[in-house]
Coordinates of C-alpha atoms in Angstrom, one line a residue:
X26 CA 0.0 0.0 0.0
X27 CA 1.1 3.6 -0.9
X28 CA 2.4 5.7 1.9
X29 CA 0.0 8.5 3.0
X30 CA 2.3 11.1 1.7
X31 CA 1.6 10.0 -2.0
X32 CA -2.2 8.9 -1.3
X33 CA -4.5 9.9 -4.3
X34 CA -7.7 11.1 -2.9
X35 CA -11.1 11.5 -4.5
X36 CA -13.5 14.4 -3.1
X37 CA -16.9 14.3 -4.7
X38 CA -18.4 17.9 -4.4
X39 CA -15.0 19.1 -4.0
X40 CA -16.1 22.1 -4.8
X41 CA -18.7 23.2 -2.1
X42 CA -18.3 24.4 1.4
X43 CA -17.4 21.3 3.0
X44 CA -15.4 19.9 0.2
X45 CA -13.3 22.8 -0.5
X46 CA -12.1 22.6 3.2
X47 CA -11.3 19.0 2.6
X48 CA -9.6 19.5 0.1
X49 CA -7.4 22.0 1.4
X50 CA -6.4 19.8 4.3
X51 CA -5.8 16.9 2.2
X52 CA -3.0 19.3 0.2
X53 CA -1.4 19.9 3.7
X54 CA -1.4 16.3 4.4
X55 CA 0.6 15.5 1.3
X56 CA -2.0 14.2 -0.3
X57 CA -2.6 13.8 -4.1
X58 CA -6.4 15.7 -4.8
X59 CA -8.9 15.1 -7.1
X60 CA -11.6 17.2 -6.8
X61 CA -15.1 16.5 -8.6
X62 CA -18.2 18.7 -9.1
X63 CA -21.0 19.3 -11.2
X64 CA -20.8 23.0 -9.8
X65 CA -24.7 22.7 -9.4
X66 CA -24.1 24.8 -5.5
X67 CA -19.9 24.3 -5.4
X68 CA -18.3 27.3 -6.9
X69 CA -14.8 27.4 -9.0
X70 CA -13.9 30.4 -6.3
X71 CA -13.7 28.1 -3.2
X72 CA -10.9 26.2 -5.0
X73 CA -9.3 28.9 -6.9
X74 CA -6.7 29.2 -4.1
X75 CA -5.8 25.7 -5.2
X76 CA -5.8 25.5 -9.2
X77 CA -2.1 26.1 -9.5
X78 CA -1.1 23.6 -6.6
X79 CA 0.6 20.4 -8.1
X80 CA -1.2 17.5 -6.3
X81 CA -4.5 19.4 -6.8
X82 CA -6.7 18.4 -9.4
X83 CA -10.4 19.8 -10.8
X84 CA -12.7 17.5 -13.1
X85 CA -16.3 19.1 -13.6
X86 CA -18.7 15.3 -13.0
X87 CA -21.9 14.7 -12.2
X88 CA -21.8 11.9 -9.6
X89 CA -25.2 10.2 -11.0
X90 CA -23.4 9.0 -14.1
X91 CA -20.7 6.4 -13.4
X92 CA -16.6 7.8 -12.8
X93 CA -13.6 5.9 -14.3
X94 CA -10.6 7.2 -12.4
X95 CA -8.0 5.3 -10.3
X96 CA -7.4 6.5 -6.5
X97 CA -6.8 4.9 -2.8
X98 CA -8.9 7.0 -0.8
X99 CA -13.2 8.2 -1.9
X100 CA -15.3 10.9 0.0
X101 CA -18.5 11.5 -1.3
X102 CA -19.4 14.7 -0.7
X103 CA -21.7 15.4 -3.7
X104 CA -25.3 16.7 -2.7
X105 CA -27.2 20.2 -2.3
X106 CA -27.6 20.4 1.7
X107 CA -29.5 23.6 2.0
X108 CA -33.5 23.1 1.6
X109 CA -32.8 26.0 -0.6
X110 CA -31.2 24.0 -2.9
X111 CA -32.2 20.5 -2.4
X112 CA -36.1 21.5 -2.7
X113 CA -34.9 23.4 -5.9
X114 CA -35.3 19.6 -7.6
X115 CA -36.2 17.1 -4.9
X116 CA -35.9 14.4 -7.8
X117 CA -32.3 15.3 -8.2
X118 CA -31.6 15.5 -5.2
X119 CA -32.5 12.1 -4.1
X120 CA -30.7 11.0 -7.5
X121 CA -27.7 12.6 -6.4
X122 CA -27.8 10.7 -2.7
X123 CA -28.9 7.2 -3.9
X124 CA -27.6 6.5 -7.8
X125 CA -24.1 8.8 -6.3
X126 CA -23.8 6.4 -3.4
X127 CA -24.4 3.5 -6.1
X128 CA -21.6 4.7 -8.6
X129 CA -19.0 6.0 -5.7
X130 CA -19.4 2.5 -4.4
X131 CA -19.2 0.6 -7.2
X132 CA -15.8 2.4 -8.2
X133 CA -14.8 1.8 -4.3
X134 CA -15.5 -1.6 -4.4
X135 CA -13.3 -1.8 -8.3
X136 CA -10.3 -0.4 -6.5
X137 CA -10.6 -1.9 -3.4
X138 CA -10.8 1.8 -1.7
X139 CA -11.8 3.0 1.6
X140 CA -15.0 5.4 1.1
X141 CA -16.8 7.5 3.5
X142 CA -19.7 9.1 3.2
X143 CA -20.8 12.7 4.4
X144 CA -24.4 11.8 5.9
X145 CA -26.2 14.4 8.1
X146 CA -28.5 15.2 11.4
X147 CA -31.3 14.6 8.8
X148 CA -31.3 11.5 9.3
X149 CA -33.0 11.9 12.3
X150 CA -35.7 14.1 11.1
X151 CA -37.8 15.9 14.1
X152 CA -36.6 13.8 16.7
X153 CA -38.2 12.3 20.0
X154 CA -34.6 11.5 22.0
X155 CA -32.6 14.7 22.6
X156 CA -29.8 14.7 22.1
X157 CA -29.6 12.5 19.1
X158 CA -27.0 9.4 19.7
X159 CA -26.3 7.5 16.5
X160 CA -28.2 4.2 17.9
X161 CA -31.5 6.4 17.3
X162 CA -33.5 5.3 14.3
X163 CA -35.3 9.2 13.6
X164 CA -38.3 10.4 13.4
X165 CA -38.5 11.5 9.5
X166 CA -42.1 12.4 7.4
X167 CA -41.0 10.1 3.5
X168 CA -43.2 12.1 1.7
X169 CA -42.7 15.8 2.7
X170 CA -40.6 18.1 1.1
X171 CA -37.7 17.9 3.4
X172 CA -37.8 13.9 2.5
X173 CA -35.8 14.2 -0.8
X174 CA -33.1 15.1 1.2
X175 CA -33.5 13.4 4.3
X176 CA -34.7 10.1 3.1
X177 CA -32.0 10.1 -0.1
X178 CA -29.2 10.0 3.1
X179 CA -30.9 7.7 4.8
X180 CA -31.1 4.7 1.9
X181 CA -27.3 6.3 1.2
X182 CA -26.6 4.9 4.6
X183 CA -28.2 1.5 3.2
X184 CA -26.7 1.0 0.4
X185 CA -23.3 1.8 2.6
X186 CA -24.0 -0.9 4.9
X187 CA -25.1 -3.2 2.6
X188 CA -21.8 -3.0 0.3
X189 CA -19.9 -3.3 3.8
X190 CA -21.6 -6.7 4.6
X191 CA -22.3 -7.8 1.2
X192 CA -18.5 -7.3 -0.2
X193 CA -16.5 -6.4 2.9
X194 CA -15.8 -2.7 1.5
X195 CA -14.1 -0.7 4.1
X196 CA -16.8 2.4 4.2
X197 CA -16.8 5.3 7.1
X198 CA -20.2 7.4 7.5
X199 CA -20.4 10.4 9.4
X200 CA -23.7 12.1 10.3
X201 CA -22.9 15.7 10.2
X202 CA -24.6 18.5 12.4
X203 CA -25.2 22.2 11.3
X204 CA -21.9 23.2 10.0
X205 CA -20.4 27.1 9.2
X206 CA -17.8 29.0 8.4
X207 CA -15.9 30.7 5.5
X208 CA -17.0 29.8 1.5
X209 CA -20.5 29.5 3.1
X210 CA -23.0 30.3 0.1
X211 CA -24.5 33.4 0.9
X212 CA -27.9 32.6 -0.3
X213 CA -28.1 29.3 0.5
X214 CA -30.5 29.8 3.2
X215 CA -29.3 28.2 6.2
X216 CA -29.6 29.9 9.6
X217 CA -26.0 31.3 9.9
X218 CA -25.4 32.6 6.8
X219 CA -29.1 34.1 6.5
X220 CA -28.7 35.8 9.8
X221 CA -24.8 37.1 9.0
X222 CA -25.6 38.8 5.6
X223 CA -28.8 40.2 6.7
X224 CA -27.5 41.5 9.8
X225 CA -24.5 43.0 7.1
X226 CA -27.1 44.7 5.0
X227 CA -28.8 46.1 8.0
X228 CA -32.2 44.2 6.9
X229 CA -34.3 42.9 9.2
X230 CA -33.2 39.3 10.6
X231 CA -35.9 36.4 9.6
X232 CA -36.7 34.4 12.5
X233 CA -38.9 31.3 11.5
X234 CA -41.3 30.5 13.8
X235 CA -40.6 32.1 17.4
X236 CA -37.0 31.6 17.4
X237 CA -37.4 28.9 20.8
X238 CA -36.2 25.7 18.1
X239 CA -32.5 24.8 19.2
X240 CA -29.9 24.3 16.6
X241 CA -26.0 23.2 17.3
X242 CA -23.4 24.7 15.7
X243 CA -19.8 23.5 14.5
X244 CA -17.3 25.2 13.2
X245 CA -16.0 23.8 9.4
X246 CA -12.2 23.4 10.7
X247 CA -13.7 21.3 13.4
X248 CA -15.7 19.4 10.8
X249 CA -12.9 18.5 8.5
X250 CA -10.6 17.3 11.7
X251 CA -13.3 14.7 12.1
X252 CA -13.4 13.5 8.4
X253 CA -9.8 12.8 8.8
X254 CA -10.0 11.1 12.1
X255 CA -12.8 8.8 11.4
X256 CA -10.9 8.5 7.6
X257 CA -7.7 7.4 9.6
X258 CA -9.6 4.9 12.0
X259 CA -9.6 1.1 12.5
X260 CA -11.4 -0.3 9.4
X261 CA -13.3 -1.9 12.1
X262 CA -14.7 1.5 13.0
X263 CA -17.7 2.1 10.0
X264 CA -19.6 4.6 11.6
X265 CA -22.4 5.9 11.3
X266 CA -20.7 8.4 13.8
X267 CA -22.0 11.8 14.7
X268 CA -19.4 14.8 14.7
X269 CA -21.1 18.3 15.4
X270 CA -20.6 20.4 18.4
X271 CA -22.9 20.0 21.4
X272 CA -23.5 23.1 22.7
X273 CA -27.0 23.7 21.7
X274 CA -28.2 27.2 21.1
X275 CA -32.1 28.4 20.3
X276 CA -32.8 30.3 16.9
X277 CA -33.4 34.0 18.6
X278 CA -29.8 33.5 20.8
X279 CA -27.7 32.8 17.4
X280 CA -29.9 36.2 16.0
X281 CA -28.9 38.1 19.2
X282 CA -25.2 37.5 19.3
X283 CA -24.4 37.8 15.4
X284 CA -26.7 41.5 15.7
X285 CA -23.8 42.1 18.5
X286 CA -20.9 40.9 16.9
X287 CA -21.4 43.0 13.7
X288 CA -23.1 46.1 15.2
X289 CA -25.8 45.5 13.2
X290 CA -29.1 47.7 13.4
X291 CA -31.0 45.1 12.1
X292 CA -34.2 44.5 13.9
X293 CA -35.8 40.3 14.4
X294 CA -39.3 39.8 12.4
X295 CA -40.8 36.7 12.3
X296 CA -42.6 34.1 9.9
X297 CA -44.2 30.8 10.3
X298 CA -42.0 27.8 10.6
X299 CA -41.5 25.3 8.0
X300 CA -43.1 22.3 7.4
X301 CA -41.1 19.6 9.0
X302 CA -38.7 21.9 10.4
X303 CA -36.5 20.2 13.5
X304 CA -38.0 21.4 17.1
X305 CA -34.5 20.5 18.6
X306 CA -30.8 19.2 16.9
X307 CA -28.0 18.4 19.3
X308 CA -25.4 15.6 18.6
X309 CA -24.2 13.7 21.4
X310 CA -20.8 13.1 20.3
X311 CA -19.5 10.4 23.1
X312 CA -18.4 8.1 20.4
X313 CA -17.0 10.3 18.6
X314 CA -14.6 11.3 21.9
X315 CA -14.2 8.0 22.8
X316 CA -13.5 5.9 19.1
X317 CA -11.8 9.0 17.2
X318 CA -10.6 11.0 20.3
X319 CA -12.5 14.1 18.7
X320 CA -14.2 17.0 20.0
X321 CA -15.1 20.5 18.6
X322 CA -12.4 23.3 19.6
X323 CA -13.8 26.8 18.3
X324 CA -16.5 28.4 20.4
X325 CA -19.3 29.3 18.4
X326 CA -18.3 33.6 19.2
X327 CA -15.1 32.4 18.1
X328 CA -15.9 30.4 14.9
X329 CA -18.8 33.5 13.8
X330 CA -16.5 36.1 14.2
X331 CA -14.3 34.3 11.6
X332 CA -17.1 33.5 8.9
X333 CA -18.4 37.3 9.5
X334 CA -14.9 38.7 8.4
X335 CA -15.4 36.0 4.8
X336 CA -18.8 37.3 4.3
X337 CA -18.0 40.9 5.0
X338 CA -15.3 40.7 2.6
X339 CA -17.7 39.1 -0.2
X340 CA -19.6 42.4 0.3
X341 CA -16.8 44.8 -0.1
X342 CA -15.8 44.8 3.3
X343 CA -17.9 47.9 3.9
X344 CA -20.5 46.4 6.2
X345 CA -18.3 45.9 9.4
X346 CA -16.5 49.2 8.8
X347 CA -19.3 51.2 8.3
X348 CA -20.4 49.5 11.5
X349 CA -17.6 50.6 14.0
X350 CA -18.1 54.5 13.2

């Protein structure tokens, strides 16, 4: 086997927020990149930074359609994860989750290659047990419009388990909770970046229902140092395996403190809730502490203050200026 210095590693949605991150780290590692996207919500910008890099490689691939290339390593990344997106075409979506999973495994299963996959809190729809352990089966609606999403993970996580047992593939899957930071897309519609470029723009900050629902936040650095720990685990260790941060923070408290931390005018308005939206989201993360000795580092003050500055910057970097006089 290849040392890990000269590892060739496939990122699917290499691209995208998470994936650009990833992708980054496995450069620092000494890892060989190859990065795939359809660019359908990854942007060329997040990896532009790493074009001219010589182990760093772009291939524009639409991970429904079958991929001939030849590497050690596989994380499949590839699918929209803001409702914003993934509603956009629910069909896709689900194609993207299931017939991805299908091909990624199928060329992991070729070349004899490790593969995780990048599954999420979804999983557990609007859930009963709080927090949410991994041995929890969810409490998900199939046929409402968060389900395309949700449910597509869910068989992903199937068909994961059922190449492990069925042709002893070595596969890692990790349940991710909300995740932020830098290369956010700005319109993507998730909570943090909502509330950050509104707050920017001095609009008003759009609470959904009365801002009581509990979301937890983890920083992307975090993120990525649990990709590579549960990458780099026992190939006894399959997951799934939750890796978000704990603390657990209601809607109107994440509205409060990024008002404060940009000086924001911005006042809170409110509009119904979703249909399906999550009461509650915490991880508990003890396997995660005790199989990949992980934890979060970056306190969520901390981590916003950071992905403030990047969205600032998108804007001209006016906002936070104009802000402090």
């Amino acid at each position: 086997m290849r040392q890990t210095a000269s590892k060739r590693v496939l990122v699917t949605g290499g691209a995208g927020f998470l994936g650009s991150h990833l992708c980054e780290r496995l450069l620092a590692e000494g890892c060989e990149v190859l990065c795939v996207d359809n660019y359908f919500t990854g942007s060329r910008s997040n990896v532009a930074h790493l074009l001219d890099h010589p182990r760093f490689e772009t291939m524009r691939h639409d991970v429904t359609f079958p991929l001939y290339v030849e590497v050690d390593e596989i994380y499949n990344l590839a699918c929209p994860a803001s409702p914003v997106h993934y509603q956009h075409d629910p069909v896709q979506t689900t194609k993207t989750s299931v017939l991805g999973a299908i091909n990624m495994l199928g060329l992991a299963k070729r070349l004899k290659a490790r593969i995780l996959q990048a599954s999420t809190s979804e999983v557990y729809g609007d859930p009963f047990v709080h927090p949410q352990p991994e041995g929890y089966w969810g409490h998900v609606n199939p046929i409402g419009p968060r389900a395309c999403y949700d449910e597509g993970k869910r068989c992903a996580e199937t068909l994961f388990f059922d190449y492990h047992r069925q042709h002893g593939l070595e596969i890692k899957v990790v349940r991710i909770f909300n995740t932020y930071g830098p290369r956010m897309h700005p319109n993507d519609g998730r909570v943090v970046s909502n509330f950050i470029m509104q707050a920017l723009r001095g609009e008003p900050i759009t609470i959904y229902g009365d801002g009581s629902q509990t979301r937890s936040f983890c920083y992307v650095d975090d993120l990525i140092d649990g990709f590579l720990a549960l990458m780099a685990s026992p190939a006894a260790v399959t997951g799934p395996i939750n890796i978000g941060n704990p603390g657990e923070f209601t809607i109107r408290e994440l509205a409060e403190t990024v008002i404060a931390l940009t000086g924001s005018r911005s006042r809170l308005v409110h509009r119904p809730l979703p249909r399906d939206d999550p009461k509650q989201r915490r991880p508990d993360i003890a396997a995660a502490r005790e199989v990949l000795g992980w934890q979060p580092k970056v306190p969520l003050e901390q981590g916003l203050k950071r992905t403030i500055a990047h969205f600032d910057t998108l804007l001209g970097g006016r906002a936070l200026r104009a802000a402090a006089e």
